[in-house]
PDB file of C-alpha atoms in Angstrom:
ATOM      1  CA  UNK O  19      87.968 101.068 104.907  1.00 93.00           C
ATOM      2  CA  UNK O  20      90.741 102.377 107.227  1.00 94.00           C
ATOM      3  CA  UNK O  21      90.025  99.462 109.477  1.00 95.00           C
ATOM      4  CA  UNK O  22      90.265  97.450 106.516  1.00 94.00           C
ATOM      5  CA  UNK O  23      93.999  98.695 105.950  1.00 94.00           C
ATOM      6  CA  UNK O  24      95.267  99.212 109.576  1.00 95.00           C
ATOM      7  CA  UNK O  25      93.614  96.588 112.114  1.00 96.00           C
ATOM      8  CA  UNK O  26      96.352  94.558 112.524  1.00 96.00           C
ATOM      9  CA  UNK O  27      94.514  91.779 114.155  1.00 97.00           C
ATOM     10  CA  UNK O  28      92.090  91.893 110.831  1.00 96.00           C
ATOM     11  CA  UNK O  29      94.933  91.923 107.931  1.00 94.00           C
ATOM     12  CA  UNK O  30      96.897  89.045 109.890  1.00 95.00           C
ATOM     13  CA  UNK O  31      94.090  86.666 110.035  1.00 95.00           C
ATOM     14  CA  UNK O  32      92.661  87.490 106.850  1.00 94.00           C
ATOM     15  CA  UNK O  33      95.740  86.858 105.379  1.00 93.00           C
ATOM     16  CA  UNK O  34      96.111  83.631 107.191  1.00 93.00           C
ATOM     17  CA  UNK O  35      92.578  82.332 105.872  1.00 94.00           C
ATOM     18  CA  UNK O  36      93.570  83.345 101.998  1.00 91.00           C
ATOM     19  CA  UNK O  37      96.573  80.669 102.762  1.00 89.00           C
ATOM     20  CA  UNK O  38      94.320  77.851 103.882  1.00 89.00           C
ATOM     21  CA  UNK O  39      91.749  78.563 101.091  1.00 91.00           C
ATOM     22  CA  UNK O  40      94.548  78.106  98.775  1.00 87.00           C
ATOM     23  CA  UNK O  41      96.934  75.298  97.077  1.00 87.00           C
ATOM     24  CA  UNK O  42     100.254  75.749  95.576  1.00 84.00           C
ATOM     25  CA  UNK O  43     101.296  73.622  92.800  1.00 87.00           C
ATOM     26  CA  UNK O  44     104.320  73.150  90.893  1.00 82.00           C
ATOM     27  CA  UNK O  45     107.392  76.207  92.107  1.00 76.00           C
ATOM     28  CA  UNK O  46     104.768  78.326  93.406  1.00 79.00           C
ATOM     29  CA  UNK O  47     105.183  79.324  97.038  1.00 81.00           C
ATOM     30  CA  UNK O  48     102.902  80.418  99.491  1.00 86.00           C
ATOM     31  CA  UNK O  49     103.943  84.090  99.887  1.00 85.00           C
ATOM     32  CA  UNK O  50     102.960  87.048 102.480  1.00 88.00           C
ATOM     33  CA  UNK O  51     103.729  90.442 101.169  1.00 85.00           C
ATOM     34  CA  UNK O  52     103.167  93.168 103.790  1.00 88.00           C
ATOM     35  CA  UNK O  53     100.596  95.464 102.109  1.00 89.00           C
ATOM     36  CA  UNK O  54     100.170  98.853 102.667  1.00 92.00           C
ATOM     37  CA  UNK O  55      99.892 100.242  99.467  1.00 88.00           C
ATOM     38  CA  UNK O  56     102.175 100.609  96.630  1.00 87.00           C
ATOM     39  CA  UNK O  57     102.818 103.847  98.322  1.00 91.00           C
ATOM     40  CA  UNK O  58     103.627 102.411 101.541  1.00 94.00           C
ATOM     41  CA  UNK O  59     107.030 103.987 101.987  1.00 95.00           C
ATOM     42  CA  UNK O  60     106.385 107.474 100.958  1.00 96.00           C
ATOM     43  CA  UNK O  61     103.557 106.884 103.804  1.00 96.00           C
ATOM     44  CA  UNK O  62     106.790 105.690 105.785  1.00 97.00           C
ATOM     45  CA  UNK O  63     108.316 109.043 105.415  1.00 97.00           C
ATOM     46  CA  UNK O  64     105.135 111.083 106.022  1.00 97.00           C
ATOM     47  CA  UNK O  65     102.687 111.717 103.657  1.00 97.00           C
ATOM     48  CA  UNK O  66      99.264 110.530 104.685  1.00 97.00           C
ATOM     49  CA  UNK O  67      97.509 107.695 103.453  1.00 95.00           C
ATOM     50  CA  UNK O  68      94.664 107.676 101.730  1.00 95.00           C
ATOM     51  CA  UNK O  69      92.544 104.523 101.546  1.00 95.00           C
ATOM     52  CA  UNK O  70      90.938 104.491  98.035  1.00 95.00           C
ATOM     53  CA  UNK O  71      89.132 101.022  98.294  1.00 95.00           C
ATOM     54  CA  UNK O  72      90.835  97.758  99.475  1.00 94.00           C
ATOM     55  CA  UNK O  73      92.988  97.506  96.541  1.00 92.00           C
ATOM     56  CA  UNK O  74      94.523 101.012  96.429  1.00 92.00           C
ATOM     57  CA  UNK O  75      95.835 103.564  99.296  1.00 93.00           C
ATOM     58  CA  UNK O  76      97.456 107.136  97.726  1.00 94.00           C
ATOM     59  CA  UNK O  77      99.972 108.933  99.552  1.00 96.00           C
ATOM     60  CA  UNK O  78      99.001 112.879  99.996  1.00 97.00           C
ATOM     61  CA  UNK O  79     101.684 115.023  99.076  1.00 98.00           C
ATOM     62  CA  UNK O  80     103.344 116.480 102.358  1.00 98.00           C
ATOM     63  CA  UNK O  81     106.178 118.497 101.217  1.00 98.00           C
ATOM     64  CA  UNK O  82     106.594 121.764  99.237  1.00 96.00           C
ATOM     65  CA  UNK O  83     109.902 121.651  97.882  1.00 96.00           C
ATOM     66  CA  UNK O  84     113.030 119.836  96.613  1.00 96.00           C
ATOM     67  CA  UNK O  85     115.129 120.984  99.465  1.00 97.00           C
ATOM     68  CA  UNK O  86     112.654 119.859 102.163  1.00 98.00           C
ATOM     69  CA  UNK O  87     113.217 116.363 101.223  1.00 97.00           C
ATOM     70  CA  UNK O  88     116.964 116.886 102.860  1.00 97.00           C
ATOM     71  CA  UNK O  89     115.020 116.676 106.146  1.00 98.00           C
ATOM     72  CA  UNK O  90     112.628 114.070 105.865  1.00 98.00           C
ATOM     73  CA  UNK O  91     113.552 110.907 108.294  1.00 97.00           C
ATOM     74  CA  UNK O  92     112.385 107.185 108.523  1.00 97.00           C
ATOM     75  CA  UNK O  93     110.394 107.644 111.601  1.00 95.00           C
ATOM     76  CA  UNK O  94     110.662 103.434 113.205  1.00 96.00           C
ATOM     77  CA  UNK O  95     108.312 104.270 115.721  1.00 97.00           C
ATOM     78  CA  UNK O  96     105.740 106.235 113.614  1.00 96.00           C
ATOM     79  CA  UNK O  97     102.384 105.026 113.115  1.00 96.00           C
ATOM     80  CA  UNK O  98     102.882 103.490 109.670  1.00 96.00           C
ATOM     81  CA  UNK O  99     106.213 102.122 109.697  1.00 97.00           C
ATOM     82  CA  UNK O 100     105.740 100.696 113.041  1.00 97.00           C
ATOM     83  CA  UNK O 101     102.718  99.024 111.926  1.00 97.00           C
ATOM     84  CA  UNK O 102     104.157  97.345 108.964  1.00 96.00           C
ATOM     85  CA  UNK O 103     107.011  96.255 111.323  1.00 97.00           C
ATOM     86  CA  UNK O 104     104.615  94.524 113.592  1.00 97.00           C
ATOM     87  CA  UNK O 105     102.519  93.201 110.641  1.00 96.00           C
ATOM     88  CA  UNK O 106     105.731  91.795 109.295  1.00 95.00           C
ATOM     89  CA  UNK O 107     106.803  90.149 112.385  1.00 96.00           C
ATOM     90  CA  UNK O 108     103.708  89.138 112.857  1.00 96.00           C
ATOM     91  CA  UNK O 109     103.935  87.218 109.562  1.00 94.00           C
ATOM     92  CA  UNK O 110     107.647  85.917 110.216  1.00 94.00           C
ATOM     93  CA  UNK O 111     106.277  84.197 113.322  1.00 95.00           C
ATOM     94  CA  UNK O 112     103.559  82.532 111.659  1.00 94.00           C
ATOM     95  CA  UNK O 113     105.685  81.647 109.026  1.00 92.00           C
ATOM     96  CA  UNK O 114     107.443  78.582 108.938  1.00 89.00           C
ATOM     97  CA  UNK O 115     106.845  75.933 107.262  1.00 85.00           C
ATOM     98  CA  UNK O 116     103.630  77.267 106.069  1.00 89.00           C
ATOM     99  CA  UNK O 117     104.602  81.040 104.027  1.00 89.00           C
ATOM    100  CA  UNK O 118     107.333  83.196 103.028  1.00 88.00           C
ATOM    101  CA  UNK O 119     107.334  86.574 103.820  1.00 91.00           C
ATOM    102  CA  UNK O 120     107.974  89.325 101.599  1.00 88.00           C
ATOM    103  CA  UNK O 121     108.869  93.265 102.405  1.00 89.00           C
ATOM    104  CA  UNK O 122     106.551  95.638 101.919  1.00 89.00           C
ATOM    105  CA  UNK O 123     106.925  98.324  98.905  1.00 86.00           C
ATOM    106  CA  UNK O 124     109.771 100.423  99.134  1.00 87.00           C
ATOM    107  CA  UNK O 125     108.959 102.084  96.069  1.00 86.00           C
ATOM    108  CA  UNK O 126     111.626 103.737  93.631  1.00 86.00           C
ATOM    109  CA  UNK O 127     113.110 106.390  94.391  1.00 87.00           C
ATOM    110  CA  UNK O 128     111.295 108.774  91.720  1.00 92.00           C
ATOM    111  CA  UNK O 129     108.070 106.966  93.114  1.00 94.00           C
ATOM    112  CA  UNK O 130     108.888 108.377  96.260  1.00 96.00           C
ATOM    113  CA  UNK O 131     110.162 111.858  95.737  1.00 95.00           C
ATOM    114  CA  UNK O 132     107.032 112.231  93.364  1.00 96.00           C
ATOM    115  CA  UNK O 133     104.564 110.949  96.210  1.00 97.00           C
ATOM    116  CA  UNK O 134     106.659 113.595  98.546  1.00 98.00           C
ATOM    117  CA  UNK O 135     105.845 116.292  96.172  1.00 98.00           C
ATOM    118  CA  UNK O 136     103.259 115.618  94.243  1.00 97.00           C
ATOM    119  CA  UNK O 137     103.956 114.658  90.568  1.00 96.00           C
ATOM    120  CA  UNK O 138     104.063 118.323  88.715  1.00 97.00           C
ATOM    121  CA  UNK O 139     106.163 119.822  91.289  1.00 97.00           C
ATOM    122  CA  UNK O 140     108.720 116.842  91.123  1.00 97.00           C
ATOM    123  CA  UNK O 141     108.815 116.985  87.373  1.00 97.00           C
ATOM    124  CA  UNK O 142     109.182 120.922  87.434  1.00 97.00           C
ATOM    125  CA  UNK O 143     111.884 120.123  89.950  1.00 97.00           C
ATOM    126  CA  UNK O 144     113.509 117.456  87.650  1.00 96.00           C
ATOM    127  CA  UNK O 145     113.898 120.440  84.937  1.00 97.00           C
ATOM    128  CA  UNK O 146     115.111 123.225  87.027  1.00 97.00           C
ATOM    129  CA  UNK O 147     116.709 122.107  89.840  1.00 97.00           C
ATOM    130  CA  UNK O 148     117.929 118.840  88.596  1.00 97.00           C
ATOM    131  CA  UNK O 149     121.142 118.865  91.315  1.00 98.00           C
ATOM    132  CA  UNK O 150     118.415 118.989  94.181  1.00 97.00           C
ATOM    133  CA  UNK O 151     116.477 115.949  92.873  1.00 97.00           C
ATOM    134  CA  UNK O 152     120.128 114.165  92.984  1.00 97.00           C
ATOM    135  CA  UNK O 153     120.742 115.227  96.619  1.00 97.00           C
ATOM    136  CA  UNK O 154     117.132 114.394  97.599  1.00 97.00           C
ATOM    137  CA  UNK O 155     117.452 111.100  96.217  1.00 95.00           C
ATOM    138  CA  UNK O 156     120.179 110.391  97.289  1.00 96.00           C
ATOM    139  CA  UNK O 157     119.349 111.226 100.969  1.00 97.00           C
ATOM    140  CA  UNK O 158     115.919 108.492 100.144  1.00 96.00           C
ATOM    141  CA  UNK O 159     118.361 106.200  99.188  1.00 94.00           C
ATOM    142  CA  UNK O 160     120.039 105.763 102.345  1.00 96.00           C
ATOM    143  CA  UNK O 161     116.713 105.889 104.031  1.00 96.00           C
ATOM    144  CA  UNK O 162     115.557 103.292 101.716  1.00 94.00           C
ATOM    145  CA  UNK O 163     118.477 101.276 102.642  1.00 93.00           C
ATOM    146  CA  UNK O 164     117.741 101.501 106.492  1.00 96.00           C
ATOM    147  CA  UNK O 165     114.632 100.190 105.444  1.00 95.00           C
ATOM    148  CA  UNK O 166     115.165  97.748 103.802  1.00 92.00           C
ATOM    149  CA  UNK O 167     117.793  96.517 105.898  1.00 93.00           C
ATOM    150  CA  UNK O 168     115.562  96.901 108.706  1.00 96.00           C
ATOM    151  CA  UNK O 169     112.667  94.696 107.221  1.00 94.00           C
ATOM    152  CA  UNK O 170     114.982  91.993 106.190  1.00 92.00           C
ATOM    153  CA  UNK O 171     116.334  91.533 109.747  1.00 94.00           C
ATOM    154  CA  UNK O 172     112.684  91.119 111.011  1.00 95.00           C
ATOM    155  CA  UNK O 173     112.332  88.093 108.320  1.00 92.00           C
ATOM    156  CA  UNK O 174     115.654  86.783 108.633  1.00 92.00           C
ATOM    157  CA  UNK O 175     114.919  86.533 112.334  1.00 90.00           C
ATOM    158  CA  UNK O 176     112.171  84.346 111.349  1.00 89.00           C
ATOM    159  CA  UNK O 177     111.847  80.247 111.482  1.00 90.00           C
ATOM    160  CA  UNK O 178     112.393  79.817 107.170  1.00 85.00           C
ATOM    161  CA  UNK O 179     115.514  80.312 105.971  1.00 80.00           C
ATOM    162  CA  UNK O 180     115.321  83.564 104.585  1.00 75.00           C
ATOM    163  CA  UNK O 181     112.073  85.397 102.742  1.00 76.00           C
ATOM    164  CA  UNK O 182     111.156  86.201  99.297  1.00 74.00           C
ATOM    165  CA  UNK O 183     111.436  89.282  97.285  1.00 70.00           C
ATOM    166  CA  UNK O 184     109.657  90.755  94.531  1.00 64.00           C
ATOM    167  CA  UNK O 185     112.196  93.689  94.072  1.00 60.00           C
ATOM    168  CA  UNK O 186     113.968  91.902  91.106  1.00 57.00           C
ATOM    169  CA  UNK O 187     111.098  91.416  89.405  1.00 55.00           C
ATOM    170  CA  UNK O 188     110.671  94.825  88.953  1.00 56.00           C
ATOM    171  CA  UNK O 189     114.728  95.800  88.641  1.00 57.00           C
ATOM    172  CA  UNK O 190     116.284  92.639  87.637  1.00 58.00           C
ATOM    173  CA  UNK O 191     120.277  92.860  89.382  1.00 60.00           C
ATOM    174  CA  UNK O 192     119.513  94.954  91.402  1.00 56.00           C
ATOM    175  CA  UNK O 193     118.037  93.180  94.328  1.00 53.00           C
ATOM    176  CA  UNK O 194     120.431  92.963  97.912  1.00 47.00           C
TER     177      UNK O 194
END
């Protein structure tokens, strides 16, 4: 199962045979989206992955309190942001004329901070210190943002013009 998640080689070419078993019809686009679990950016930030089966990974709670969040960094060269980097360039490469290439999930930023925490402390945190959530999430924000930013350049620095998103399916408006 962990192989099944983080051999790169593996989740590249697997990928690459679901294409060519495959036949888009109509506005339907062949589409890459960099999967590492809905989770994938809490992950990003630290918490360990757990692989459930091949359609689910969990992130363990790694942090203890509101206020910890404050430190928490987007680590580029850390084993699962890196990979997802590499998987997405990866992609980009392969891309053109054949796929689009989609980010992987950034998550919300409750998503996050409850992944962080686990989801009882983050809703006891919500009632009783709800300026700390503010300033956590805040501070995710911006590292969601270098994320995000970061991801895109990868794609945009691909051979299609430009990738797909699935962000405003979710939050209609408020895609970048």
């Amino acid at each position: 199962l962990t192989r099944f998640w983080t051999d790169e080689d593996l989740i590249i070419r697997r990928k690459m045979a679901e294409f060519e078993q495959a036949a888009c019809y109509g506005l339907a686009v062949p589409c890459h989206y960099i999967d590492q679990g809905s989770s994938a950016m809490a992950c990003a930030l630290g918490c360990p992955m757990e692989f459930v089966d091949r359609e689910t990974v969990w992130a363990v709670p790694c942090l203890s309190s509101v206020g910890e969040v404050l430190d928490v960094v987007l680590d580029f060269d850390g084993p699962v942001y890196s990979r997802i980097r590499r998987l997405t360039q990866r992609s980009t490469e392969l891309s053109g004329g054949h796929h689009m290439v989609a980010p992987f999930a950034l998550e919300g930023m409750t998503d996050i901070m409850a992944a962080l925490l686990g989801i009882e402390p983050f809703l006891m945190a919500l009632a009783l210190d709800p300026a700390g959530v503010y300033q956590a999430m805040a501070h995710l924000k911006t590292l969601w943002l270098k994320a995000w930013a970061d991801i895109q350049s990868v794609i945009q620095g691909g051979p299609n013009d430009g990738g797909i998103g699935w962000a405003g399916i979710w939050a209609p408006g408020s895609t970048f």
